[in-house]
CSV table of C-alpha atoms in Angstrom, one decimal:
chain,number,residue,atom,x,y,z
A,1,MET,CA,73.4,147.8,19.4
A,2,ALA,CA,70.3,146.8,21.4
A,3,GLU,CA,70.3,143.5,23.3
A,4,THR,CA,68.5,140.5,21.8
A,5,THR,CA,65.9,139.0,24.2
A,6,ILE,CA,63.7,136.0,23.4
A,7,VAL,CA,60.3,135.3,25.0
A,8,HIS,CA,58.8,131.9,24.4
A,9,LEU,CA,55.0,131.5,24.9
A,10,LEU,CA,54.5,127.8,25.7
A,11,ARG,CA,51.0,126.3,25.6
A,12,HIS,CA,50.4,123.6,28.2
A,13,GLY,CA,50.3,120.0,27.2
A,14,GLU,CA,47.4,117.7,26.7
A,15,VAL,CA,44.8,117.6,29.6
A,16,HIS,CA,43.0,114.6,31.0
A,17,ASN,CA,39.4,115.5,30.0
A,18,PRO,CA,37.4,112.4,29.1
A,19,ALA,CA,34.1,114.3,29.4
A,20,ASN,CA,35.2,116.8,26.8
A,21,VAL,CA,34.4,119.8,29.0
A,22,LEU,CA,35.4,123.3,28.2
A,23,TYR,CA,37.4,123.6,31.4
A,24,GLY,CA,38.6,127.2,31.1
A,25,ARG,CA,39.7,128.5,34.5
A,26,LEU,CA,38.1,125.6,36.5
A,27,PRO,CA,40.4,123.9,39.0
A,28,GLY,CA,41.2,120.2,39.0
A,29,PHE,CA,42.1,119.7,35.4
A,30,HIS,CA,45.6,118.1,35.1
A,31,LEU,CA,47.9,116.9,32.4
A,32,SER,CA,47.2,113.5,30.9
A,33,GLU,CA,50.1,111.0,30.7
A,34,THR,CA,50.7,112.2,27.2
A,35,GLY,CA,50.6,115.8,28.4
A,36,VAL,CA,53.3,115.0,30.9
A,37,GLN,CA,55.4,113.5,28.1
A,38,MET,CA,54.8,116.6,26.1
A,39,ALA,CA,56.1,118.8,28.8
A,40,GLU,CA,59.2,116.7,29.3
A,41,THR,CA,59.8,116.6,25.5
A,42,VAL,CA,59.7,120.4,25.3
A,43,ALA,CA,62.2,120.7,28.3
A,44,LYS,CA,64.6,118.4,26.5
A,45,ALA,CA,64.2,120.2,23.2
A,46,ILE,CA,65.1,123.6,24.6
A,47,ALA,CA,67.6,122.4,27.3
A,48,THR,CA,70.5,124.1,25.6
A,49,ARG,CA,68.7,127.5,25.2
A,50,ASP,CA,69.8,130.5,27.2
A,51,VAL,CA,66.7,130.4,29.4
A,52,VAL,CA,67.0,132.5,32.6
A,53,ALA,CA,63.4,133.1,33.7
A,54,LEU,CA,60.2,131.0,33.9
A,55,PHE,CA,56.7,132.3,34.3
A,56,SER,CA,53.4,130.3,34.4
A,57,SER,CA,49.7,130.7,34.5
A,58,PRO,CA,48.4,129.6,38.0
A,59,LEU,CA,46.2,126.8,36.6
A,60,GLU,CA,47.3,123.2,37.3
A,61,ARG,CA,47.9,122.2,33.7
A,62,ALA,CA,50.2,125.1,33.2
A,63,GLN,CA,52.2,124.5,36.4
A,64,GLU,CA,52.6,120.9,35.5
A,65,THR,CA,53.9,121.9,32.0
A,66,VAL,CA,56.5,124.2,33.4
A,67,ALA,CA,57.7,121.8,36.1
A,68,PRO,CA,60.2,119.9,33.8
A,69,LEU,CA,61.6,123.2,32.6
A,70,SER,CA,62.1,124.3,36.2
A,71,ALA,CA,64.1,121.1,36.8
A,72,THR,CA,66.0,121.3,33.6
A,73,PHE,CA,67.2,124.9,34.1
A,74,GLY,CA,67.3,124.9,37.9
A,75,LEU,CA,65.0,127.9,38.0
A,76,ASP,CA,62.1,128.9,40.2
A,77,VAL,CA,58.8,129.6,38.5
A,78,THR,CA,56.9,132.9,38.9
A,79,LEU,CA,53.2,132.5,38.8
A,80,ASP,CA,51.5,135.3,36.9
A,81,ASP,CA,47.7,135.6,36.9
A,82,ARG,CA,48.0,137.6,33.6
A,83,LEU,CA,48.9,134.4,31.8
A,84,ILE,CA,45.6,132.6,32.8
A,85,GLU,CA,43.0,131.3,30.4
A,86,ALA,CA,40.4,133.7,29.0
A,87,GLU,CA,37.1,134.0,30.8
A,88,ASN,CA,34.3,132.1,29.1
A,89,ILE,CA,30.6,132.0,29.9
A,90,PHE,CA,30.4,128.4,28.7
A,91,GLU,CA,33.1,127.2,31.1
A,92,GLY,CA,32.2,123.8,32.6
A,93,LEU,CA,29.9,122.8,29.7
A,94,MET,CA,30.5,119.9,27.3
A,95,VAL,CA,31.8,121.0,23.9
A,96,GLY,CA,30.1,118.3,21.9
A,97,GLY,CA,27.5,115.5,22.4
A,98,GLY,CA,23.9,115.7,23.5
A,99,ASP,CA,24.6,118.4,26.1
A,100,GLY,CA,27.0,120.4,24.0
A,101,ILE,CA,27.3,124.2,24.2
A,102,PHE,CA,25.2,124.9,21.1
A,103,ARG,CA,22.5,122.4,21.8
A,104,SER,CA,20.4,124.8,23.9
A,105,PRO,CA,18.8,127.8,22.3
A,106,SER,CA,19.0,129.6,25.7
A,107,ARG,CA,22.8,130.0,25.2
A,108,TYR,CA,22.4,131.7,21.8
A,109,ARG,CA,22.0,135.1,23.6
A,110,TYR,CA,25.7,135.0,24.5
A,111,LEU,CA,26.7,134.7,20.8
A,112,TRP,CA,25.5,138.1,19.5
A,113,ASN,CA,29.0,139.6,19.0
A,114,PRO,CA,31.9,137.5,17.9
A,115,LEU,CA,34.1,140.6,17.5
A,116,ARG,CA,34.2,141.3,21.3
A,117,PRO,CA,33.6,138.3,22.0
A,118,SER,CA,30.2,138.5,23.7
A,119,TRP,CA,30.6,135.1,25.4
A,120,GLY,CA,33.8,135.9,27.3
A,121,GLU,CA,36.7,138.2,28.0
A,122,ARG,CA,37.3,140.9,25.5
A,123,TYR,CA,40.1,140.2,23.1
A,124,THR,CA,41.5,143.7,23.8
A,125,ASP,CA,41.7,142.9,27.5
A,126,VAL,CA,43.5,139.6,26.8
A,127,VAL,CA,46.1,141.6,24.7
A,128,ARG,CA,46.6,144.1,27.4
A,129,ARG,CA,47.3,141.6,30.2
A,130,MET,CA,49.4,139.3,28.0
A,131,LYS,CA,51.5,142.2,26.8
A,132,ALA,CA,52.1,143.3,30.3
A,133,ALA,CA,53.3,139.8,31.3
A,134,ILE,CA,55.6,139.6,28.3
A,135,ASP,CA,57.0,143.0,29.0
A,136,VAL,CA,57.9,141.9,32.5
A,137,ALA,CA,59.5,138.7,31.2
A,138,ARG,CA,61.5,140.6,28.6
A,139,ASP,CA,62.8,143.0,31.2
A,140,THR,CA,63.7,140.1,33.6
A,141,ALA,CA,65.6,138.2,30.9
A,142,ARG,CA,67.3,141.0,29.1
A,143,GLY,CA,69.9,139.6,26.7
A,144,HIS,CA,68.7,136.1,27.4
A,145,GLU,CA,65.5,134.0,27.1
A,146,ALA,CA,62.3,133.5,29.1
A,147,VAL,CA,59.5,130.9,28.9
A,148,LEU,CA,55.9,131.8,29.8
A,149,VAL,CA,53.4,129.0,30.1
A,150,SER,CA,49.9,130.0,29.1
A,151,HIS,CA,46.9,128.8,27.1
A,152,GLN,CA,45.8,128.6,23.5
A,153,LEU,CA,43.5,131.6,23.2
A,154,PRO,CA,45.7,134.1,25.1
A,155,ILE,CA,48.8,133.0,23.2
A,156,TRP,CA,47.0,133.2,19.8
A,157,ILE,CA,45.4,136.6,20.5
A,158,ILE,CA,48.7,138.2,21.5
A,159,ARG,CA,50.3,136.7,18.4
A,160,LEU,CA,47.6,138.2,16.2
A,161,ALA,CA,48.2,141.6,17.9
A,162,ALA,CA,52.0,141.3,17.6
A,163,GLU,CA,51.6,140.6,13.8
A,164,GLY,CA,49.1,143.5,13.3
A,165,ARG,CA,46.3,141.1,12.4
A,166,ARG,CA,42.6,141.4,13.3
A,167,LEU,CA,41.7,139.8,16.7
A,168,PRO,CA,38.3,138.2,15.8
A,169,HIS,CA,39.1,134.8,14.2
A,170,ASP,CA,37.9,131.3,13.6
A,171,PRO,CA,39.1,129.1,16.6
A,172,ARG,CA,39.6,126.2,14.3
A,173,ARG,CA,42.4,128.1,12.5
A,174,ARG,CA,44.6,128.9,15.5
A,175,GLN,CA,48.2,127.9,15.0
A,176,CYS,CA,48.8,127.0,18.6
A,177,GLY,CA,49.1,123.3,19.2
A,178,LEU,CA,49.5,121.5,22.5
A,179,ALA,CA,52.9,122.2,24.0
A,180,SER,CA,53.8,124.5,21.1
A,181,LEU,CA,56.1,127.4,21.3
A,182,THR,CA,55.3,130.9,20.0
A,183,THR,CA,58.6,132.7,20.1
A,184,LEU,CA,58.9,136.5,20.2
A,185,SER,CA,62.3,138.0,19.5
A,186,PHE,CA,63.1,141.6,20.6
A,187,GLU,CA,65.9,144.0,20.0
A,188,GLY,CA,65.8,146.1,23.1
A,189,ASP,CA,62.0,146.7,23.5
A,190,ARG,CA,61.3,146.4,19.8
A,191,LEU,CA,59.7,143.2,18.5
A,192,THR,CA,61.6,142.0,15.5
A,193,SER,CA,60.1,138.6,14.7
A,194,VAL,CA,57.5,136.0,15.7
A,195,GLY,CA,58.3,132.3,15.3
A,196,TYR,CA,56.4,129.1,15.9
A,197,SER,CA,57.4,125.5,16.6
A,198,GLU,CA,56.0,122.2,18.0
A,199,PRO,CA,58.7,120.3,19.8
A,200,ALA,CA,56.2,117.8,21.1
A,201,GLY,CA,53.9,117.7,18.0
A,202,ALA,CA,54.5,114.0,17.4
A,203,LEU,CA,52.7,113.2,20.7
A,204,SER,CA,49.5,115.0,19.7
A,205,ARG,CA,46.8,112.4,19.2
A,206,ARG,CA,43.7,114.5,18.7
A,207,PRO,CA,42.6,118.2,18.8
A,208,ALA,CA,42.1,119.6,22.3
A,209,VAL,CA,39.1,121.5,23.5
A,210,PRO,CA,39.1,124.9,21.7
A,211,GLY,CA,40.4,127.7,23.8
A,212,ALA,CA,42.0,125.4,26.3
């Protein structure tokens, strides 16, 4: 019988972002106090799991989210660029308010194809790199569990692909809350189930910037 391996995709916790910027891959965005609490809550919630490998996006908010897990399990963290946030042409712009993304008609030219999407990294490219990272994690943790810390859009897109659903979607309908776990279970190399949980859901005060 094939070994059961579990790969958890953990979205980072809440980010300190008072200007409501779509921060994307920009450096310098760290967890808020609540975000730190979220990371610690997740670490406590899964402390008894059979986690033997930790991977993280290189962005600060992801590394800060994985830090309590590293301390809890006594494991080093492997940084993996494939887990990084998706590219986005609107990176650095405000999401709402007077200078919001959709306030300027000059930006409409980037919105011509939501199926690709035309404003950022192709969904198919996100699937490709996330799958490669998951495959490495699964092979590293054979018969055990691994945690990969990433971002909302990459996690949601690979979940859609895993479940055989269409990749184009409404960002408001993503089931990928702050510090949530999207859990992939494998028998050998075969995906057998996809689960979802929010160990730190009670700490969420407000929606985060879409795609963060």
